[in-house]
PDB file of C-alpha atoms in Angstrom:
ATOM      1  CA  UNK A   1     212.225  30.010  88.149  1.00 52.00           C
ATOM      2  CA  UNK A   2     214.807  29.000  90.457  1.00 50.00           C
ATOM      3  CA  UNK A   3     216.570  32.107  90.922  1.00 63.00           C
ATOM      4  CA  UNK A   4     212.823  33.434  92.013  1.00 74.00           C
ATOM      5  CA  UNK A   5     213.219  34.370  95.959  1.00 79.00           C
ATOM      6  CA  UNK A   6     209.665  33.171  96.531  1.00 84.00           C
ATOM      7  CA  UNK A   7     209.822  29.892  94.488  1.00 84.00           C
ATOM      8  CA  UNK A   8     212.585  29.377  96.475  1.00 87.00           C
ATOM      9  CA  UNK A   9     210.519  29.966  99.545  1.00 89.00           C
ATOM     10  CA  UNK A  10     208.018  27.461  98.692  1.00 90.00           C
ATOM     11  CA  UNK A  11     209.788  24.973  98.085  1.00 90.00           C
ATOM     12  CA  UNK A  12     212.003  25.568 101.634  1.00 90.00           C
ATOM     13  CA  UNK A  13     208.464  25.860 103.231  1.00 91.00           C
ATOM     14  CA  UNK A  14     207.236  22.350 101.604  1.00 91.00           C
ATOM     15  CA  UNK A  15     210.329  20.211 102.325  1.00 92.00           C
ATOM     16  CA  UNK A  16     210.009  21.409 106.186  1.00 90.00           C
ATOM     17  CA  UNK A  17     206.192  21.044 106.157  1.00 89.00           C
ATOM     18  CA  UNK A  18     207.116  17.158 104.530  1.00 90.00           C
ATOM     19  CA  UNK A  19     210.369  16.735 107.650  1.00 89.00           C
ATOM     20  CA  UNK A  20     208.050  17.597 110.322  1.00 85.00           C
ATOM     21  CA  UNK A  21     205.064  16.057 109.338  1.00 85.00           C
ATOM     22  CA  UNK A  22     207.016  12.280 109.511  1.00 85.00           C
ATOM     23  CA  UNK A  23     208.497  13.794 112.725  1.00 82.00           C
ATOM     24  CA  UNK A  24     205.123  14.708 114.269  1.00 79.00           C
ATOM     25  CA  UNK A  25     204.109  10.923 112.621  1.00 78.00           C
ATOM     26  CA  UNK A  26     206.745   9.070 114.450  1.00 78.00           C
ATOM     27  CA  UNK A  27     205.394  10.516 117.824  1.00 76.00           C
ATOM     28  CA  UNK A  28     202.204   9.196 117.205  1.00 75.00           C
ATOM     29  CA  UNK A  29     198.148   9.872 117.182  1.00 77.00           C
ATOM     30  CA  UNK A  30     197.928  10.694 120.863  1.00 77.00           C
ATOM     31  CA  UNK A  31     201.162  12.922 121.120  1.00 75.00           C
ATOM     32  CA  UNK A  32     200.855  14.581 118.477  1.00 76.00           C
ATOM     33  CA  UNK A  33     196.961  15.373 118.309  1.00 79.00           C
ATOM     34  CA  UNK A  34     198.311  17.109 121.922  1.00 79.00           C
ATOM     35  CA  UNK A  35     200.963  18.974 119.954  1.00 78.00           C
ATOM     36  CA  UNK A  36     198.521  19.906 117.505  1.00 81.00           C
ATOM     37  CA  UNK A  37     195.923  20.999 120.230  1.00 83.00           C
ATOM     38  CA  UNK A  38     198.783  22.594 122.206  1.00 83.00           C
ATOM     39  CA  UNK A  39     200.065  24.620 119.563  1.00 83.00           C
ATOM     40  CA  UNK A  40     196.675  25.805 118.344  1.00 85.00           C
ATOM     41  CA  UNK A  41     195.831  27.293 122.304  1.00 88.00           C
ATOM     42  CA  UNK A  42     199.575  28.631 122.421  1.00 88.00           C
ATOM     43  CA  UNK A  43     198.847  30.742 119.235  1.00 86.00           C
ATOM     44  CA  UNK A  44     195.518  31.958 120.043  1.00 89.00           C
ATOM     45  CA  UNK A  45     196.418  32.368 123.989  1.00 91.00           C
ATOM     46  CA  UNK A  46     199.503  33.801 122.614  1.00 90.00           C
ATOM     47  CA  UNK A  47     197.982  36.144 120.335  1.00 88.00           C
ATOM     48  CA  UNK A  48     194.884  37.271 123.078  1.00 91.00           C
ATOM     49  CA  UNK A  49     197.781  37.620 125.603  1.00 93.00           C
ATOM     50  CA  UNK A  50     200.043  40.021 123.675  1.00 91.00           C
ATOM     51  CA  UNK A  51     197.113  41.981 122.721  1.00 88.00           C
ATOM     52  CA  UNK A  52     195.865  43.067 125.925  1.00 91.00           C
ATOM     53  CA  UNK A  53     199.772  42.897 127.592  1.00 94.00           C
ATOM     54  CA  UNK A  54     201.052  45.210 124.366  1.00 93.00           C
ATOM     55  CA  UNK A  55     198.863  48.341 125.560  1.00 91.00           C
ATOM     56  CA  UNK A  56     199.867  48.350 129.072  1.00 92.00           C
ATOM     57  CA  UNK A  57     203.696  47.508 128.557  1.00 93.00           C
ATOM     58  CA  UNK A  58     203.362  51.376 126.206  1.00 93.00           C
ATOM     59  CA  UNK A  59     201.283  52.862 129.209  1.00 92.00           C
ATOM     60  CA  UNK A  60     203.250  51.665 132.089  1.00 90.00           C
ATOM     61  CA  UNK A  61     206.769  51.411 131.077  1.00 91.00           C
ATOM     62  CA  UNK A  62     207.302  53.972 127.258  1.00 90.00           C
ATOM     63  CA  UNK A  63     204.313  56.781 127.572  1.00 91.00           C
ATOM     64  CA  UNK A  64     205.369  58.370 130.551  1.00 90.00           C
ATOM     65  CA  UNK A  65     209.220  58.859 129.370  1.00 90.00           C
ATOM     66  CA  UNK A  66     207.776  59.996 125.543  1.00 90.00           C
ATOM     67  CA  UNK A  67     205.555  62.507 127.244  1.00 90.00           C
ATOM     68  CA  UNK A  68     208.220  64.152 129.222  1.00 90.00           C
ATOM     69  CA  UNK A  69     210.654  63.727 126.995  1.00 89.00           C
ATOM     70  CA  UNK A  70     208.328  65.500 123.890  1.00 86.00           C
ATOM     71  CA  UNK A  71     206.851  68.017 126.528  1.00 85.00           C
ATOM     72  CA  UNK A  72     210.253  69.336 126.810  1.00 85.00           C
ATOM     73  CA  UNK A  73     210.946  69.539 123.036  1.00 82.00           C
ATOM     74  CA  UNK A  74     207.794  71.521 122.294  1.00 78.00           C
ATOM     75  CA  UNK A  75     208.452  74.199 126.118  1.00 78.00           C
ATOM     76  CA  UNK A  76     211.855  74.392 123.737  1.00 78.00           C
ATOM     77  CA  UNK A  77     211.554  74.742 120.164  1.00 69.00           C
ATOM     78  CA  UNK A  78     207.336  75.690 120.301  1.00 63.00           C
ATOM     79  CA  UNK A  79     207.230  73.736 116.938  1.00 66.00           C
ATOM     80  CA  UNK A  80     205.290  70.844 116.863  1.00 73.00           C
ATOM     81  CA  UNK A  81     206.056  68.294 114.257  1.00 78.00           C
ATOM     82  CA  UNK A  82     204.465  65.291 114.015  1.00 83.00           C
ATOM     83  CA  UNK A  83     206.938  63.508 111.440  1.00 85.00           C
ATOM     84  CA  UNK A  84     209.797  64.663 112.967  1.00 86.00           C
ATOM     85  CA  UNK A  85     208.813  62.590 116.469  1.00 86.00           C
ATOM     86  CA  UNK A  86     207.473  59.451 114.970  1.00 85.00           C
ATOM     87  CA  UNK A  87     210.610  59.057 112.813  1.00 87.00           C
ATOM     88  CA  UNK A  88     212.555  59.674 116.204  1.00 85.00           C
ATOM     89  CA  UNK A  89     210.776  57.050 117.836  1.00 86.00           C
ATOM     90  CA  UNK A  90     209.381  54.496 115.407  1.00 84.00           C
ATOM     91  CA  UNK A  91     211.840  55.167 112.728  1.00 82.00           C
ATOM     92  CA  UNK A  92     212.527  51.627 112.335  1.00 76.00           C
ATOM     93  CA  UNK A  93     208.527  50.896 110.478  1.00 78.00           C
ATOM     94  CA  UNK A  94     208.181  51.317 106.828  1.00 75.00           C
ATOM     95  CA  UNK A  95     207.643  55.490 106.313  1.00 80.00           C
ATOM     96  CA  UNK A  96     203.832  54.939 104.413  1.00 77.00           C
ATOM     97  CA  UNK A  97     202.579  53.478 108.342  1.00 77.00           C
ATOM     98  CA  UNK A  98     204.098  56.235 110.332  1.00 84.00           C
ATOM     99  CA  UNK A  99     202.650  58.710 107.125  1.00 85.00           C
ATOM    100  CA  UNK A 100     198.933  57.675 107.650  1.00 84.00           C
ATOM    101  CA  UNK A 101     199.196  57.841 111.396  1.00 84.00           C
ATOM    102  CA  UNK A 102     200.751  61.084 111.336  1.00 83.00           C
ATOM    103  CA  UNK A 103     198.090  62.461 108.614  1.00 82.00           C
ATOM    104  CA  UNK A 104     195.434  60.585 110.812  1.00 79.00           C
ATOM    105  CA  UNK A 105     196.522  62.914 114.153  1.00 79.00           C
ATOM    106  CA  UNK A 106     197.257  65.958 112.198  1.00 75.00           C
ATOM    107  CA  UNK A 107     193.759  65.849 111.721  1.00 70.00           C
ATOM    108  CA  UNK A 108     192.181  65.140 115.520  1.00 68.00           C
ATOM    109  CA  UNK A 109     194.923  67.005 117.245  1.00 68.00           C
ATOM    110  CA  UNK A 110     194.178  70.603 116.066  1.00 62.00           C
ATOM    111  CA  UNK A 111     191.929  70.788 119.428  1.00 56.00           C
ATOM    112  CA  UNK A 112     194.628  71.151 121.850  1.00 58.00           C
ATOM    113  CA  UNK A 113     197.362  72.951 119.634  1.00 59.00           C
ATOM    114  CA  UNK A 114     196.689  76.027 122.195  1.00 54.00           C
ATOM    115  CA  UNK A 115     196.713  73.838 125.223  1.00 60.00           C
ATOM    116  CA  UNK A 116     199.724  73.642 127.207  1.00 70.00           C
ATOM    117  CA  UNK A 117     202.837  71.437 126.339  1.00 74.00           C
ATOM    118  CA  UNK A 118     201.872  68.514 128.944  1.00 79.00           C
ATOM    119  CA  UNK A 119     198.468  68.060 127.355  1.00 81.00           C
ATOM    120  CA  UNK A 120     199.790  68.502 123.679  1.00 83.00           C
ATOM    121  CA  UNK A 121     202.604  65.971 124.357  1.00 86.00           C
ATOM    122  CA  UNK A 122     199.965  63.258 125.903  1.00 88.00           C
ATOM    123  CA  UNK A 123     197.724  63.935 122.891  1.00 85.00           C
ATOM    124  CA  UNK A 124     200.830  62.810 120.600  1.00 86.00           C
ATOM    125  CA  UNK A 125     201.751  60.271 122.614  1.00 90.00           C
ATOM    126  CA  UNK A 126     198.640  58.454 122.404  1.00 90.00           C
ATOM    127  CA  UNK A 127     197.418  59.606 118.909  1.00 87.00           C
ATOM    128  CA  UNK A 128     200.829  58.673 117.294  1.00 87.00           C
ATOM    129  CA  UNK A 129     203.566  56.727 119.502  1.00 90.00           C
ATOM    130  CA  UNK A 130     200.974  54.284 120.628  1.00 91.00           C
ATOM    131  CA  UNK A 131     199.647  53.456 117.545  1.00 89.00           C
ATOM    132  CA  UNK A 132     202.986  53.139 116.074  1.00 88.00           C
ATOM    133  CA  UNK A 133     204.821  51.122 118.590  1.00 91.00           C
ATOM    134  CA  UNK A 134     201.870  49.388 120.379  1.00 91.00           C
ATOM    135  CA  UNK A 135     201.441  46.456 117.131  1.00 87.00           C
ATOM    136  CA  UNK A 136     205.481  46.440 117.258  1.00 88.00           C
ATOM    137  CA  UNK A 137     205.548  45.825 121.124  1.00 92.00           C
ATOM    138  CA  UNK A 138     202.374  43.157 120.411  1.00 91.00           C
ATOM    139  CA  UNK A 139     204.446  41.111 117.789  1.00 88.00           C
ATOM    140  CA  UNK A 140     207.244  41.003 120.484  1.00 90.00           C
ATOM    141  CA  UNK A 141     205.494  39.321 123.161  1.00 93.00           C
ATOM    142  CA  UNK A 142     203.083  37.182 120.869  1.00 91.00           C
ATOM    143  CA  UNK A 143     206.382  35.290 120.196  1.00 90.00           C
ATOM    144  CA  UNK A 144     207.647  35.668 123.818  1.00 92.00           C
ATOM    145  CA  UNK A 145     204.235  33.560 125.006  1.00 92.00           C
ATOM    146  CA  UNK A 146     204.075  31.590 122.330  1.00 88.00           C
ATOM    147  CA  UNK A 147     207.603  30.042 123.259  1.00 89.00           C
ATOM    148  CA  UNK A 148     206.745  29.467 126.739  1.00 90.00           C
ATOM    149  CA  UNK A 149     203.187  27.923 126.054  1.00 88.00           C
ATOM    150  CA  UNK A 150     205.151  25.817 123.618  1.00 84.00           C
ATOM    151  CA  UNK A 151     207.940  24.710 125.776  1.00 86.00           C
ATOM    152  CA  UNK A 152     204.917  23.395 128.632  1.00 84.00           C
ATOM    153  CA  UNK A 153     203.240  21.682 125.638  1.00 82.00           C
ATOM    154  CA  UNK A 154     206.452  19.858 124.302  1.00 79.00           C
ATOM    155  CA  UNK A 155     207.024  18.251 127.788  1.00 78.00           C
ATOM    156  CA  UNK A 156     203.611  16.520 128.137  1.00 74.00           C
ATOM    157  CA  UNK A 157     203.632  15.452 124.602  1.00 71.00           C
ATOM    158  CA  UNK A 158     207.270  13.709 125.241  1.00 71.00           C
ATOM    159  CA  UNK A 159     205.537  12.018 127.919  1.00 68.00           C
ATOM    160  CA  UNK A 160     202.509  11.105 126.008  1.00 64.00           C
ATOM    161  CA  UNK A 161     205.140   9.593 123.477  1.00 61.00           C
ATOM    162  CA  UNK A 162     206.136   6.460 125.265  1.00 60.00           C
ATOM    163  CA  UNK A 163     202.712   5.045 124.379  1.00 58.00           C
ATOM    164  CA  UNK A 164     204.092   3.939 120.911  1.00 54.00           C
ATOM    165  CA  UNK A 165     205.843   0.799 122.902  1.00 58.00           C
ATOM    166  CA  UNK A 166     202.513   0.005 123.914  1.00 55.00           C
ATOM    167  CA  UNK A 167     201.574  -3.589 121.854  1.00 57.00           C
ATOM    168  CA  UNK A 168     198.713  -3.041 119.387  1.00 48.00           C
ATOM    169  CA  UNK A 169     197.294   0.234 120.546  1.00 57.00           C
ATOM    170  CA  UNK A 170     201.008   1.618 119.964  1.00 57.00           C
ATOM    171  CA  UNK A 171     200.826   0.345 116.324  1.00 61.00           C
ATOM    172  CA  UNK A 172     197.489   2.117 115.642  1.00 64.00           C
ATOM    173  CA  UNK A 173     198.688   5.189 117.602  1.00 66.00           C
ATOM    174  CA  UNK A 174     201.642   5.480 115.326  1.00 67.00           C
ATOM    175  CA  UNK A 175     199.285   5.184 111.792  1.00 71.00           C
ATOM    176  CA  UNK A 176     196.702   7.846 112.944  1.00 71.00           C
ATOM    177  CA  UNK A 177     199.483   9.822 113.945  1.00 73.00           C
ATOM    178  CA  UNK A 178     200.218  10.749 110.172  1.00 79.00           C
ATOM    179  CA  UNK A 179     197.075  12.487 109.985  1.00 79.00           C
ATOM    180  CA  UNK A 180     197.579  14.472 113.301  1.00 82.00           C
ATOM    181  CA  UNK A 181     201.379  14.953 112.050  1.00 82.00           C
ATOM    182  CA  UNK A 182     200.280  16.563 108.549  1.00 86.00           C
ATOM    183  CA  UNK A 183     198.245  19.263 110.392  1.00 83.00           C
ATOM    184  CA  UNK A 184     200.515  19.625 113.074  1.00 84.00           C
ATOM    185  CA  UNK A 185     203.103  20.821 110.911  1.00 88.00           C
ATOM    186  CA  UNK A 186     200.873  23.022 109.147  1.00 89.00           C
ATOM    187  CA  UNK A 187     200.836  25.031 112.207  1.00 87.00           C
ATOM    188  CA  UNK A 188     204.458  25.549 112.167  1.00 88.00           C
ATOM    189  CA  UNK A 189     204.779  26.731 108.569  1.00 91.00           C
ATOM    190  CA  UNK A 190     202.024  29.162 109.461  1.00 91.00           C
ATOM    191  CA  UNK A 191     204.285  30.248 112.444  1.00 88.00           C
ATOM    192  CA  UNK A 192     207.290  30.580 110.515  1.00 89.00           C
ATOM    193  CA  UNK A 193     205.209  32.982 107.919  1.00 91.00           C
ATOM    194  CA  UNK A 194     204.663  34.999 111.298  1.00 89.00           C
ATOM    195  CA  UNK A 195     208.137  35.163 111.730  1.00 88.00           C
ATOM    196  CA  UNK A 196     208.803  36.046 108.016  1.00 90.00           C
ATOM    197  CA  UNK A 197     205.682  38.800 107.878  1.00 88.00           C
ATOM    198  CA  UNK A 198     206.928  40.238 111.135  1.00 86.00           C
ATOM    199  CA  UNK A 199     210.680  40.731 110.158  1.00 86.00           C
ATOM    200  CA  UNK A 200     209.077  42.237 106.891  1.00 84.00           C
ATOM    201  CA  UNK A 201     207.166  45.097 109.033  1.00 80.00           C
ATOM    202  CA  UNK A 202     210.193  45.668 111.678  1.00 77.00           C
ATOM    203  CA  UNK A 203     212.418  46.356 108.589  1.00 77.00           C
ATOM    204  CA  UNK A 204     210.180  48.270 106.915  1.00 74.00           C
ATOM    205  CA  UNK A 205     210.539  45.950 103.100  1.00 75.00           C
ATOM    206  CA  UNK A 206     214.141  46.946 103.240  1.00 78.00           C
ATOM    207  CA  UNK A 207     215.603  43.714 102.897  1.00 79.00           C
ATOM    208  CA  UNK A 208     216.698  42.984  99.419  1.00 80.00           C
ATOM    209  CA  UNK A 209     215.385  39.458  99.042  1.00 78.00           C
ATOM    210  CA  UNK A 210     212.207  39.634 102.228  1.00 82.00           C
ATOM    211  CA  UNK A 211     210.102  42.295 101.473  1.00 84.00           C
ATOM    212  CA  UNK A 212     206.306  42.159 100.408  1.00 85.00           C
ATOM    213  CA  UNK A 213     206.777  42.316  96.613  1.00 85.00           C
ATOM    214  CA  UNK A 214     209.068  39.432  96.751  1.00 85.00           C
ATOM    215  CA  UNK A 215     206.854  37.623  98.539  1.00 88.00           C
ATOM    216  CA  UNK A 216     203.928  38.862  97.104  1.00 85.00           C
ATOM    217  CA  UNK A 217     204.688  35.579  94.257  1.00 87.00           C
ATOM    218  CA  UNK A 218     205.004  32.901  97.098  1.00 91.00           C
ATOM    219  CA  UNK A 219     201.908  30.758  97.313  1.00 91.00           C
ATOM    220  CA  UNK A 220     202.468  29.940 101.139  1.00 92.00           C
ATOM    221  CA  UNK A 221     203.050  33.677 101.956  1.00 92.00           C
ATOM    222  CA  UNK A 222     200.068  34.595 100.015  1.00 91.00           C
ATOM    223  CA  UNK A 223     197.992  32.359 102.299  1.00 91.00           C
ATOM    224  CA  UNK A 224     199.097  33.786 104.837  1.00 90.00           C
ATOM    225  CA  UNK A 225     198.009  36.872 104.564  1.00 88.00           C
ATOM    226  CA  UNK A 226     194.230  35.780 103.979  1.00 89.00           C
ATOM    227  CA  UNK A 227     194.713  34.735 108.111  1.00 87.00           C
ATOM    228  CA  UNK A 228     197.130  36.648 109.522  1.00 86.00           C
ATOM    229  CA  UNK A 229     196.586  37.281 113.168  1.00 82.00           C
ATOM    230  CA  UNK A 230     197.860  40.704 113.373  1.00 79.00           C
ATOM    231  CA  UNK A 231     195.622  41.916 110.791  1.00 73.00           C
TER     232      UNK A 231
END
């Protein structure tokens, strides 16, 4: 049992759920109920953010240099091949997500096959690169945001702390605030399964002891996946 990766992961997952529950505790009911609400609008801001920002950082700054650069391939060789470019640029995701994609566009793209190579290069562009790299590029700056909405958060809850010196109202500030502190630190284990579910897709389940049959037997991972925002 103990030499199981994801029992192992469980019980990593509870003792830091336990350490930062008592930590969000000590800060009390009104600093932490602000860390709690603070870290609830980071993720979702976070998460809204990176979803809209993850389609125009591919349009503005990645599709023009993939068009040209595939527009030149096809004016050279006349081949097209589908696999062959989303293993050159999105190589790094697990082979059965660039498969469907590629299956999905073989299917759409037939249209413009006789078109010239500028309009058969933006077709691919958008029918496979962007799907492909847009959720990778999304997953990047959902933890980008979620830093700095968390960093603005963590200063007005440090100030918000100071009310535990506070005579009677401190007392009963610091016993509600192990109710607050239990769900607060909820919210980081769920952000560390993020984390984990993320490195997962970027290495495609390559890594020997994270990958989604290991942690297909971990409880906490499990749960995760029945709310996982990129889903």
């Amino acid at each position: 049992m103990f030499k199981n990766p994801s029992f192992l992961f469980d019980i990593v997952c509870t003792v830091v759920w336990l350490l930062l529950a008592v930590r969000y505790a000590r800060k009390g009911f009104l600093a932490s109920s602000v860390q709690l609400g603070g870290n609830v609008f980071s993720l979702v801001g976070a998460r809204v953010f990176s979803g809209w920002a993850a389609a125009e950082v591919f349009q503005r700054f990645l599709a023009g240099s993939f068009r040209t650069q595939i527009a030149e391939s096809i004016s050279a060789g006349g081949v097209v091949d589908l696999t062959g470019i989303a293993d050159k640029y999105a190589g790094f995701l697990p082979e059965s997500f660039r498969a469907s994609i590629v299956e999905t566009c073989e299917r759409s793209i037939s249209a413009v096959l006789s078109d010239n190579a500028v309009v058969l290069a933006d077709a691919i562009v958008q029918k496979v690169l962007a799907p492909l790299l847009t959720p990778v590029i999304s997953v990047v700056l959902f933890f980008v945001a979620f830093a700095l909405l968390r960093m603005l958060v963590s200063m007005l809850v440090t100030v918000l702390g100071l009310v535990n010196r506070l005579p009677v109202i401190g007392t009963v500030n610091r016993w509600l605030g192990w109710v607050t502190g239990c769900v607060a630190s909820t919210m980081d284990i769920y952000l560390v399964l993020c984390v984990v579910w993320a490195v997962i897709v970027i290495t495609g389940g390559n890594l020997t002891v994270l990958n989604d049959t290991v942690m297909s037997g971990s409880l906490y991972y499990k749960a995760f996946n029945l709310f996982n925002p990129f889903l």
